[in-house]
Short mmCIF file of C-alpha atoms in Angstrom, two decimals:
data_model
loop_
_atom_site.label_atom_id
_atom_site.label_comp_id
_atom_site.label_asym_id
_atom_site.label_seq_id
_atom_site.Cartn_x
_atom_site.Cartn_y
_atom_site.Cartn_z
CA UNK L 1 75.07 90.49 71.51
CA UNK L 2 74.01 89.18 75.03
CA UNK L 3 76.40 88.93 78.00
CA UNK L 4 77.93 85.43 78.58
CA UNK L 5 75.95 83.15 80.68
CA UNK L 6 76.85 83.34 84.31
CA UNK L 7 77.25 80.51 86.75
CA UNK L 8 75.50 80.28 90.13
CA UNK L 9 76.33 77.88 93.07
CA UNK L 10 73.10 77.82 95.53
CA UNK L 11 73.71 76.27 98.78
CA UNK L 12 70.77 75.42 101.03
CA UNK L 13 70.85 74.21 104.64
CA UNK L 14 67.32 73.27 105.91
CA UNK L 15 66.14 69.82 107.11
CA UNK L 16 62.45 70.18 106.00
CA UNK L 17 61.44 70.05 102.35
CA UNK L 18 58.07 71.65 103.53
CA UNK L 19 59.84 74.65 104.86
CA UNK L 20 59.60 78.25 103.62
CA UNK L 21 63.46 77.99 103.05
CA UNK L 22 62.81 75.05 100.61
CA UNK L 23 60.09 76.72 98.81
CA UNK L 24 62.10 79.80 98.22
CA UNK L 25 65.04 77.57 97.27
CA UNK L 26 63.07 75.87 94.58
CA UNK L 27 61.58 79.05 93.11
CA UNK L 28 64.84 80.88 93.20
CA UNK L 29 66.80 78.11 91.53
CA UNK L 30 63.93 77.77 89.02
CA UNK L 31 63.96 81.47 88.23
CA UNK L 32 67.80 82.01 87.98
CA UNK L 33 68.07 78.89 85.81
CA UNK L 34 66.26 80.74 83.02
CA UNK L 35 69.41 82.68 82.20
CA UNK L 36 72.13 81.28 84.49
CA UNK L 37 73.91 77.84 84.77
CA UNK L 38 72.82 76.91 88.52
CA UNK L 39 74.59 74.29 90.45
CA UNK L 40 73.00 73.50 93.81
CA UNK L 41 74.21 71.96 97.06
CA UNK L 42 71.10 71.08 98.93
CA UNK L 43 73.06 70.02 102.01
CA UNK L 44 70.47 67.94 103.92
CA UNK L 45 69.35 66.18 100.83
CA UNK L 46 72.80 65.06 99.76
CA UNK L 47 73.63 64.03 103.37
CA UNK L 48 76.74 66.39 103.60
CA UNK L 49 78.96 65.46 106.52
CA UNK L 50 79.91 68.80 108.27
CA UNK L 51 82.40 67.25 110.81
CA UNK L 52 86.05 67.91 109.74
CA UNK L 53 87.74 65.08 110.74
CA UNK L 54 90.59 62.62 110.12
CA UNK L 55 89.83 62.18 106.30
CA UNK L 56 90.44 66.08 105.90
CA UNK L 57 93.51 66.04 107.72
CA UNK L 58 95.53 63.78 105.30
CA UNK L 59 96.63 60.06 105.22
CA UNK L 60 94.82 57.74 107.53
CA UNK L 61 96.92 57.08 110.62
CA UNK L 62 97.49 60.72 110.93
CA UNK L 63 100.39 62.95 110.74
CA UNK L 64 101.37 65.60 113.39
CA UNK L 65 100.69 69.30 112.68
CA UNK L 66 98.05 71.66 113.26
CA UNK L 67 94.66 71.63 111.24
CA UNK L 68 95.57 74.54 108.95
CA UNK L 69 98.89 73.05 107.89
CA UNK L 70 97.58 69.37 107.51
CA UNK L 71 94.68 70.75 105.44
CA UNK L 72 97.00 72.62 103.24
CA UNK L 73 99.17 69.52 102.69
CA UNK L 74 96.07 67.44 101.90
CA UNK L 75 95.22 70.03 99.24
CA UNK L 76 98.60 70.12 97.65
CA UNK L 77 98.83 66.41 97.60
CA UNK L 78 95.43 65.98 96.22
CA UNK L 79 94.12 63.88 99.17
CA UNK L 80 91.03 65.81 99.70
CA UNK L 81 87.78 63.82 100.16
CA UNK L 82 85.75 63.69 97.12
CA UNK L 83 82.82 64.96 98.78
CA UNK L 84 84.60 68.04 99.62
CA UNK L 85 86.37 68.26 96.29
CA UNK L 86 83.08 68.24 94.42
CA UNK L 87 81.84 71.19 96.58
CA UNK L 88 85.21 73.04 95.60
CA UNK L 89 84.39 72.39 91.85
CA UNK L 90 80.98 73.91 91.98
CA UNK L 91 82.30 76.75 93.96
CA UNK L 92 85.35 77.52 91.76
CA UNK L 93 82.88 77.48 88.64
CA UNK L 94 80.60 80.06 90.25
CA UNK L 95 80.44 83.89 89.49
CA UNK L 96 77.74 84.22 92.19
CA UNK L 97 77.40 82.04 95.41
CA UNK L 98 73.83 81.79 97.26
CA UNK L 99 74.03 80.81 100.85
CA UNK L 100 70.56 80.16 102.14
CA UNK L 101 69.62 79.13 105.79
CA UNK L 102 67.55 79.64 108.83
CA UNK L 103 69.28 81.51 111.64
CA UNK L 104 69.76 79.03 114.31
CA UNK L 105 71.50 80.29 117.69
CA UNK L 106 72.29 83.45 115.52
CA UNK L 107 74.44 81.49 113.12
CA UNK L 108 74.12 79.00 110.38
CA UNK L 109 72.99 75.43 110.88
CA UNK L 110 75.91 73.07 111.79
CA UNK L 111 75.61 71.34 108.49
CA UNK L 112 76.50 74.79 106.72
CA UNK L 113 79.26 75.84 109.17
CA UNK L 114 80.94 72.49 108.58
CA UNK L 115 80.78 73.06 104.82
CA UNK L 116 83.09 76.15 105.53
CA UNK L 117 85.15 74.21 107.90
CA UNK L 118 85.80 71.35 105.32
CA UNK L 119 85.45 73.06 101.99
CA UNK L 120 87.24 76.33 102.36
CA UNK L 121 90.71 74.92 102.90
CA UNK L 122 94.12 76.39 103.14
CA UNK L 123 95.42 76.42 99.62
CA UNK L 124 92.18 76.39 97.89
CA UNK L 125 90.36 79.27 99.40
CA UNK L 126 93.06 81.29 100.85
CA UNK L 127 96.85 81.16 101.14
CA UNK L 128 100.03 82.73 102.68
CA UNK L 129 101.42 85.66 100.74
CA UNK L 130 101.24 87.15 97.15
CA UNK L 131 104.71 87.44 95.90
CA UNK L 132 103.89 90.49 93.88
CA UNK L 133 102.07 92.58 96.34
CA UNK L 134 103.59 91.09 99.57
CA UNK L 135 99.98 90.83 101.11
CA UNK L 136 98.40 87.94 102.67
CA UNK L 137 95.98 86.09 100.37
CA UNK L 138 92.90 86.85 102.63
CA UNK L 139 90.41 89.63 103.19
CA UNK L 140 89.43 90.60 99.48
CA UNK L 141 92.83 89.04 98.31
CA UNK L 142 91.61 85.55 98.88
CA UNK L 143 92.08 82.85 96.37
CA UNK L 144 88.30 82.97 95.37
CA UNK L 145 88.38 86.66 94.60
CA UNK L 146 86.15 87.81 91.58
CA UNK L 147 83.02 86.06 92.86
CA UNK L 148 80.11 87.60 94.77
CA UNK L 149 77.80 86.18 97.46
CA UNK L 150 74.03 86.68 98.28
CA UNK L 151 73.23 85.52 101.91
CA UNK L 152 69.62 84.66 102.36
CA UNK L 153 68.75 84.20 105.89
CA UNK L 154 65.38 83.40 107.39
CA UNK L 155 64.71 84.42 111.28
CA UNK L 156 61.95 83.80 113.76
CA UNK L 157 62.50 87.29 114.94
CA UNK L 158 61.31 90.57 113.79
CA UNK L 159 63.41 93.59 112.52
CA UNK L 160 63.52 95.30 115.69
CA UNK L 161 64.97 92.21 117.70
CA UNK L 162 67.73 91.80 114.99
CA UNK L 163 67.94 95.35 113.98
CA UNK L 164 70.21 98.15 115.01
CA UNK L 165 70.17 98.10 118.95
CA UNK L 166 67.95 95.01 118.89
CA UNK L 167 68.36 92.74 121.92
CA UNK L 168 69.64 89.91 119.67
CA UNK L 169 72.23 92.13 117.94
CA UNK L 170 72.02 93.68 114.57
CA UNK L 171 71.83 91.16 111.99
CA UNK L 172 74.74 92.69 109.96
CA UNK L 173 76.92 92.24 113.11
CA UNK L 174 75.71 88.72 113.88
CA UNK L 175 76.58 87.84 110.33
CA UNK L 176 79.94 89.46 110.44
CA UNK L 177 81.95 85.96 111.01
CA UNK L 178 80.28 84.79 107.89
CA UNK L 179 80.18 87.72 105.54
CA UNK L 180 83.50 89.33 106.52
CA UNK L 181 85.29 86.43 108.30
CA UNK L 182 84.52 83.70 105.91
CA UNK L 183 83.30 84.96 102.60
CA UNK L 184 85.36 88.11 102.37
CA UNK L 185 88.41 86.38 103.87
CA UNK L 186 88.49 84.03 100.85
CA UNK L 187 87.93 86.91 98.53
CA UNK L 188 84.18 86.60 97.81
CA UNK L 189 82.45 89.78 97.90
CA UNK L 190 79.08 89.61 100.09
CA UNK L 191 76.25 91.70 98.59
CA UNK L 192 73.71 93.11 101.24
CA UNK L 193 72.00 90.39 103.24
CA UNK L 194 68.49 89.19 102.11
CA UNK L 195 66.72 88.72 105.42
CA UNK L 196 63.17 87.17 105.81
CA UNK L 197 61.71 88.29 109.21
CA UNK L 198 59.19 86.56 111.32
CA UNK L 199 59.04 83.34 109.24
CA UNK L 200 57.93 80.89 112.00
CA UNK L 201 54.52 82.53 111.77
CA UNK L 202 54.18 82.59 108.01
CA UNK L 203 50.90 82.01 106.14
CA UNK L 204 50.65 81.42 102.51
CA UNK L 205 50.20 85.09 101.69
CA UNK L 206 53.48 85.77 103.55
CA UNK L 207 55.27 83.06 101.58
CA UNK L 208 53.96 84.54 98.30
CA UNK L 209 55.05 87.96 99.27
CA UNK L 210 58.69 86.81 100.08
CA UNK L 211 58.79 84.72 97.04
CA UNK L 212 58.05 87.68 94.84
CA UNK L 213 60.48 89.92 96.80
CA UNK L 214 63.21 87.32 96.25
CA UNK L 215 62.50 87.10 92.56
CA UNK L 216 62.61 90.67 92.23
CA UNK L 217 66.00 90.67 93.96
CA UNK L 218 67.45 87.98 91.70
CA UNK L 219 66.17 89.61 88.47
CA UNK L 220 68.75 92.49 89.25
CA UNK L 221 71.56 90.27 90.88
CA UNK L 222 74.01 90.40 88.10
CA UNK L 223 74.19 94.21 88.22
CA UNK L 224 74.21 94.41 92.00
CA UNK L 225 76.98 95.86 94.18
CA UNK L 226 77.03 95.98 98.01
CA UNK L 227 75.94 99.21 99.57
CA UNK L 228 79.10 99.43 101.51
CA UNK L 229 81.65 96.84 100.78
CA UNK L 230 84.53 95.78 103.13
CA UNK L 231 87.85 97.26 103.15
CA UNK L 232 90.73 95.59 101.11
CA UNK L 233 94.29 94.87 102.52
CA UNK L 234 95.61 96.49 99.52
CA UNK L 235 94.39 99.91 100.39
CA UNK L 236 96.78 100.06 103.21
CA UNK L 237 93.94 100.85 105.91
CA UNK L 238 95.29 98.26 108.39
CA UNK L 239 98.42 98.75 110.53
CA UNK L 240 100.52 95.85 109.20
CA UNK L 241 97.47 94.00 108.19
CA UNK L 242 96.17 93.79 111.66
CA UNK L 243 94.25 96.82 113.33
CA UNK L 244 92.51 99.58 111.45
CA UNK L 245 94.71 102.67 111.09
CA UNK L 246 94.06 105.14 114.16
CA UNK L 247 93.11 108.02 111.74
CA UNK L 248 90.15 106.14 110.15
CA UNK L 249 86.95 106.41 112.18
CA UNK L 250 88.83 107.15 115.38
CA UNK L 251 87.10 106.08 118.60
CA UNK L 252 84.63 103.65 116.91
CA UNK L 253 84.86 99.96 117.80
CA UNK L 254 81.98 98.58 116.19
CA UNK L 255 82.17 95.83 113.34
CA UNK L 256 80.97 98.41 110.83
CA UNK L 257 84.47 100.15 110.86
CA UNK L 258 85.52 97.53 108.54
CA UNK L 259 83.19 98.76 105.59
CA UNK L 260 84.54 101.44 103.35
CA UNK L 261 82.88 104.24 101.36
CA UNK L 262 82.27 102.99 97.90
CA UNK L 263 84.76 104.15 95.08
CA UNK O 1 82.38 73.68 156.97
CA UNK O 2 83.52 73.57 153.40
CA UNK O 3 81.11 74.84 150.58
CA UNK O 4 79.32 72.07 148.69
CA UNK O 5 81.14 70.43 145.79
CA UNK O 6 80.14 71.92 142.60
CA UNK O 7 79.51 70.22 139.39
CA UNK O 8 81.19 71.12 135.84
CA UNK O 9 80.12 70.05 132.36
CA UNK O 10 83.36 70.54 130.16
CA UNK O 11 82.61 70.31 126.49
CA UNK O 12 85.59 69.81 123.93
CA UNK O 13 85.32 70.18 120.26
CA UNK O 14 88.79 69.32 118.61
CA UNK O 15 89.56 66.35 116.16
CA UNK O 16 93.11 65.87 117.22
CA UNK O 17 94.23 64.33 120.57
CA UNK O 18 97.77 65.79 119.93
CA UNK O 19 96.25 69.32 119.84
CA UNK O 20 97.13 72.16 122.32
CA UNK O 21 93.26 71.98 123.06
CA UNK O 22 93.28 68.35 123.86
CA UNK O 23 96.17 69.03 126.29
CA UNK O 24 94.46 72.04 127.87
CA UNK O 25 91.44 69.90 128.17
CA UNK O 26 93.14 67.02 130.01
CA UNK O 27 94.84 69.11 132.39
CA UNK O 28 91.82 71.49 133.12
CA UNK O 29 89.76 68.55 133.76
CA UNK O 30 92.20 66.91 136.01
CA UNK O 31 92.76 70.25 137.88
CA UNK O 32 89.12 70.78 138.45
CA UNK O 33 88.25 67.17 139.43
CA UNK O 34 90.15 67.80 142.65
CA UNK O 35 87.33 69.62 144.11
CA UNK O 36 84.50 69.44 141.54
CA UNK O 37 82.41 66.75 140.04
CA UNK O 38 83.43 66.96 136.38
CA UNK O 39 81.26 65.53 133.54
CA UNK O 40 82.99 65.79 130.09
CA UNK O 41 81.56 65.83 126.55
CA UNK O 42 84.56 65.21 124.07
CA UNK O 43 82.44 65.63 121.03
CA UNK O 44 84.94 64.15 118.54
CA UNK O 45 85.67 61.13 120.88
CA UNK O 46 82.04 60.33 121.47
CA UNK O 47 81.08 60.79 117.78
CA UNK O 48 78.40 63.39 118.52
CA UNK O 49 76.18 63.97 115.43
CA UNK O 50 75.72 67.82 115.11
CA UNK O 51 73.07 67.69 112.22
CA UNK O 52 69.74 68.53 113.56
CA UNK O 53 67.55 66.35 111.57
CA UNK O 54 64.35 64.15 111.49
CA UNK O 55 65.23 62.39 114.68
CA UNK O 56 65.00 65.80 116.61
CA UNK O 57 61.81 66.81 114.84
CA UNK O 58 59.54 64.40 116.39
CA UNK O 59 58.02 60.94 115.12
CA UNK O 60 59.50 59.45 112.11
CA UNK O 61 57.43 60.07 109.04
CA UNK O 62 57.42 63.70 110.09
CA UNK O 63 54.88 66.08 111.03
CA UNK O 64 54.21 69.51 109.64
CA UNK O 65 55.53 72.56 111.64
CA UNK O 66 58.40 74.79 112.11
CA UNK O 67 61.57 73.49 113.63
CA UNK O 68 61.06 75.44 116.81
CA UNK O 69 57.38 74.04 117.49
CA UNK O 70 58.48 70.50 116.48
CA UNK O 71 61.35 70.31 118.99
CA UNK O 72 59.23 71.65 121.77
CA UNK O 73 56.67 69.01 120.96
CA UNK O 74 59.54 66.24 120.94
CA UNK O 75 60.64 67.74 124.44
CA UNK O 76 56.99 67.68 125.82
CA UNK O 77 56.42 64.12 124.48
CA UNK O 78 59.74 62.75 125.71
CA UNK O 79 60.84 61.76 122.11
CA UNK O 80 64.19 63.47 122.26
CA UNK O 81 67.03 61.18 120.88
CA UNK O 82 68.87 59.71 123.74
CA UNK O 83 72.19 61.11 122.47
CA UNK O 84 70.72 64.61 123.07
CA UNK O 85 68.96 63.66 126.24
CA UNK O 86 72.31 62.63 127.72
CA UNK O 87 73.89 65.85 126.86
CA UNK O 88 70.95 67.68 128.40
CA UNK O 89 71.30 65.77 131.68
CA UNK O 90 74.88 66.64 132.02
CA UNK O 91 74.07 70.32 131.40
CA UNK O 92 71.18 70.32 133.79
CA UNK O 93 73.51 68.89 136.60
CA UNK O 94 76.22 71.57 136.10
CA UNK O 95 76.90 74.78 138.07
CA UNK O 96 79.61 75.78 135.52
CA UNK O 97 79.63 74.92 131.94
CA UNK O 98 83.16 75.00 130.14
CA UNK O 99 83.16 75.32 126.20
CA UNK O 100 86.33 74.81 124.66
CA UNK O 101 87.21 74.98 121.00
CA UNK O 102 89.30 76.29 118.19
CA UNK O 103 88.33 79.37 116.31
CA UNK O 104 87.34 78.06 112.86
CA UNK O 105 86.01 80.76 110.31
CA UNK O 106 85.42 82.99 113.47
CA UNK O 107 83.15 80.58 115.12
CA UNK O 108 82.88 77.15 116.81
CA UNK O 109 83.59 74.06 114.71
CA UNK O 110 80.50 72.34 113.37
CA UNK O 111 80.43 69.68 115.89
CA UNK O 112 79.86 72.23 118.60
CA UNK O 113 77.55 74.40 116.67
CA UNK O 114 75.26 71.44 116.12
CA UNK O 115 75.50 70.68 119.71
CA UNK O 116 73.98 73.92 120.45
CA UNK O 117 71.33 73.32 117.60
CA UNK O 118 70.26 69.90 118.92
CA UNK O 119 70.68 70.07 122.81
CA UNK O 120 69.31 73.74 123.53
CA UNK O 121 65.88 72.84 122.65
CA UNK O 122 62.58 74.85 123.04
CA UNK O 123 61.01 73.64 126.48
CA UNK O 124 64.45 72.47 127.74
CA UNK O 125 66.65 75.54 127.59
CA UNK O 126 64.12 78.48 126.75
CA UNK O 127 60.40 78.90 126.62
CA UNK O 128 57.51 81.23 125.88
CA UNK O 129 56.67 83.53 128.73
CA UNK O 130 56.77 83.46 132.61
CA UNK O 131 53.29 83.64 133.84
CA UNK O 132 54.55 85.61 136.86
CA UNK O 133 56.82 88.42 135.25
CA UNK O 134 55.13 88.41 131.77
CA UNK O 135 58.57 88.07 130.34
CA UNK O 136 59.68 85.69 127.87
CA UNK O 137 61.92 83.02 129.07
CA UNK O 138 65.05 84.07 127.30
CA UNK O 139 68.03 86.31 127.76
CA UNK O 140 69.10 85.90 131.30
CA UNK O 141 65.49 84.42 132.24
CA UNK O 142 66.14 81.19 129.99
CA UNK O 143 65.33 77.82 131.63
CA UNK O 144 69.15 77.15 132.46
CA UNK O 145 69.54 80.32 134.57
CA UNK O 146 71.81 79.89 137.70
CA UNK O 147 74.56 78.48 135.68
CA UNK O 148 77.81 80.10 134.56
CA UNK O 149 79.99 79.37 131.47
CA UNK O 150 83.62 79.69 130.69
CA UNK O 151 84.30 79.81 126.99
CA UNK O 152 87.90 78.92 126.22
CA UNK O 153 88.94 79.70 122.55
CA UNK O 154 92.15 78.95 120.61
CA UNK O 155 93.09 81.15 117.69
CA UNK O 156 95.90 81.14 115.11
CA UNK O 157 95.74 85.04 115.21
CA UNK O 158 97.29 87.38 117.69
CA UNK O 159 95.58 89.88 119.93
CA UNK O 160 95.78 92.73 117.38
CA UNK O 161 93.92 90.82 114.57
CA UNK O 162 91.12 89.69 116.84
CA UNK O 163 91.27 92.68 119.25
CA UNK O 164 89.61 96.14 119.42
CA UNK O 165 89.55 97.43 115.80
CA UNK O 166 91.35 94.38 114.62
CA UNK O 167 90.81 93.30 110.95
CA UNK O 168 89.12 90.04 111.92
CA UNK O 169 86.81 91.73 114.40
CA UNK O 170 87.03 92.04 118.07
CA UNK O 171 86.61 88.47 119.59
CA UNK O 172 84.05 89.73 122.07
CA UNK O 173 81.98 90.76 119.03
CA UNK O 174 82.74 87.60 117.09
CA UNK O 175 81.53 85.51 120.21
CA UNK O 176 78.39 87.47 120.72
CA UNK O 177 76.28 84.92 118.86
CA UNK O 178 77.48 82.25 121.38
CA UNK O 179 78.13 84.27 124.68
CA UNK O 180 74.67 86.44 124.28
CA UNK O 181 72.68 84.74 121.62
CA UNK O 182 73.17 81.29 123.01
CA UNK O 183 74.36 81.16 126.56
CA UNK O 184 72.76 84.11 127.74
CA UNK O 185 69.53 83.48 125.78
CA UNK O 186 69.22 80.12 127.78
CA UNK O 187 69.87 82.01 131.05
CA UNK O 188 73.64 80.84 131.37
CA UNK O 189 75.83 83.73 132.28
CA UNK O 190 79.10 83.95 130.33
CA UNK O 191 82.26 84.73 132.23
CA UNK O 192 84.91 86.63 130.36
CA UNK O 193 86.46 84.95 127.62
CA UNK O 194 89.69 82.83 127.88
CA UNK O 195 91.47 83.42 124.62
CA UNK O 196 94.63 81.48 123.74
CA UNK O 197 96.26 83.41 120.79
CA UNK O 198 98.76 82.34 118.08
CA UNK O 199 98.29 78.81 118.80
CA UNK O 200 99.42 77.34 115.47
CA UNK O 201 102.96 78.43 116.21
CA UNK O 202 103.18 76.96 119.75
CA UNK O 203 106.11 75.19 121.02
CA UNK O 204 106.48 73.38 124.34
CA UNK O 205 107.13 76.39 126.36
CA UNK O 206 104.05 77.99 124.99
CA UNK O 207 101.98 75.21 126.00
CA UNK O 208 103.36 75.18 129.37
CA UNK O 209 102.55 78.80 129.79
CA UNK O 210 99.01 78.57 128.63
CA UNK O 211 98.45 75.54 130.73
CA UNK O 212 99.72 77.26 133.75
CA UNK O 213 97.52 80.53 132.98
CA UNK O 214 94.57 78.23 132.60
CA UNK O 215 95.07 76.56 135.93
CA UNK O 216 95.42 79.83 137.53
CA UNK O 217 92.15 80.78 136.04
CA UNK O 218 90.42 77.57 137.17
CA UNK O 219 91.51 77.87 140.69
CA UNK O 220 89.44 80.92 141.20
CA UNK O 221 86.51 80.04 138.94
CA UNK O 222 83.92 79.41 141.58
CA UNK O 223 84.30 82.98 142.74
CA UNK O 224 84.53 84.81 139.41
CA UNK O 225 81.96 87.05 138.07
CA UNK O 226 82.06 88.72 134.70
CA UNK O 227 83.51 92.13 134.08
CA UNK O 228 80.66 93.51 132.39
CA UNK O 229 77.37 91.09 132.38
CA UNK O 230 74.74 91.25 129.77
CA UNK O 231 71.50 93.29 130.56
CA UNK O 232 68.35 91.31 131.75
CA UNK O 233 65.03 91.65 130.34
CA UNK O 234 63.71 92.14 133.82
CA UNK O 235 65.37 95.46 134.30
CA UNK O 236 63.16 97.09 131.59
CA UNK O 237 65.92 98.21 129.43
CA UNK O 238 64.52 97.14 126.11
CA UNK O 239 61.44 98.59 124.55
CA UNK O 240 58.97 95.92 124.65
CA UNK O 241 61.78 93.28 124.82
CA UNK O 242 63.07 94.11 121.47
CA UNK O 243 65.36 97.30 121.13
CA UNK O 244 67.57 98.93 123.78
CA UNK O 245 65.82 101.84 125.11
CA UNK O 246 66.87 105.24 123.31
CA UNK O 247 68.06 106.94 126.45
CA UNK O 248 70.78 104.12 127.13
CA UNK O 249 73.86 104.69 125.45
CA UNK O 250 72.47 107.03 122.77
CA UNK O 251 73.77 106.78 119.41
CA UNK O 252 75.83 103.58 120.13
CA UNK O 253 75.21 100.71 117.71
CA UNK O 254 77.92 98.24 118.64
CA UNK O 255 77.15 94.92 120.29
CA UNK O 256 78.67 96.08 123.65
CA UNK O 257 75.57 98.14 124.17
CA UNK O 258 74.11 94.93 125.58
CA UNK O 259 76.38 94.93 128.51
CA UNK O 260 75.56 96.55 131.87
CA UNK O 261 77.40 98.30 134.57
CA UNK O 262 77.74 95.93 137.44
CA UNK O 263 75.39 96.12 140.30
#
């Protein structure tokens, strides 16, 4: 008996259909579709609006309140814009989320940043406190827990510039606001990054090589686990859910302190 | 004889005119305007489109090429969209750039991220190589050198969550893609961050306190220098402009290694 067919939500953020990203996207989606149900959000092609605005903050005319509270109310009252609700449905259905984008100013393009801003709302992706554990519903306890994410990022730079001690900062640290602050906050476990370096100078052979490397990665994706997962609130490693306990990795202040040794 | 009047470009990214951000913006602009020429970009109010797309990549119909090259060509040929060119003019005229935004998913809102994506183009904000020094025109040598930036960020979290060893990551590390990877890359020197914590629960007295704290900061802004500036390519501290020299802060891998001791 075979394992149940898993569901994937693949989100692409690149403006050019002729790009390396678009090529890897088409091939990756085709490859996974052989034995997965794959839903896509090709943000540029669908004209996704990344600007969180009045429509996300509840009734027109506007109520007073901060953004987090108003978005929570919109979720509770079912007034979330249909474009956003559609993205939430694809995300809810997914076992695996693939986020694919070029590194622009050391982060995701605005169209993807705004997808996080608008789609991962209070009440949908995270919440206040779990009555059973007393823990806030975030950082591993988020409402999207049980899902995993593969982040595929293409960069114009080489593995020294965005490697350990590289002038542009290590890619794992640059991606921390996404992998830890966004995905892990909502409970989604990020797998190790899939980085494609030096992409601006790519020729046909380079694209072939990266395409093959991505297919190999995707072939084993259902059994993959992160090399070093992020710490969970439930393990009691943070003082009152805020700062890492003084006895853990004392003296270290780098973002790597939030990773744990695997069980 | 008084010093020449300096010019400020203040960029705000917040959807609500009733927000703490909007209030600090209005008061800050009014305060600086007494003895500075202040130009503003209130991105929500002006309806700035943050999605880098076909209009930024040159002639309609589209040429082949990667995003960096096409945007460089659009700059050289003068086909940059007028909305973007207008932002570039304000930035060019500024001695001080103020970037003000709420922390959403541990980064700037999409409308500001896309302002970086579209406005800081190849040929305008950075370039290939300086023929005199042989250094790439980035990281302190960028084309916008001579300017300084004040980043004002409001956060729902307290100073433990986004402090050193805080669960959400230290705010200086979270902002590295902006302060180092974006501002410093283009040559703009970031001053120390101006962080407003716990903003979601603010009452009137909290707003008053933060408003006064901001005015105090702004009163001395023309004479302020960063506590610990980023390293300059020209100082030869990176191997071939890529990784930090092995003899500097050996063993450390945190993003703080890119800061230098002040001259």
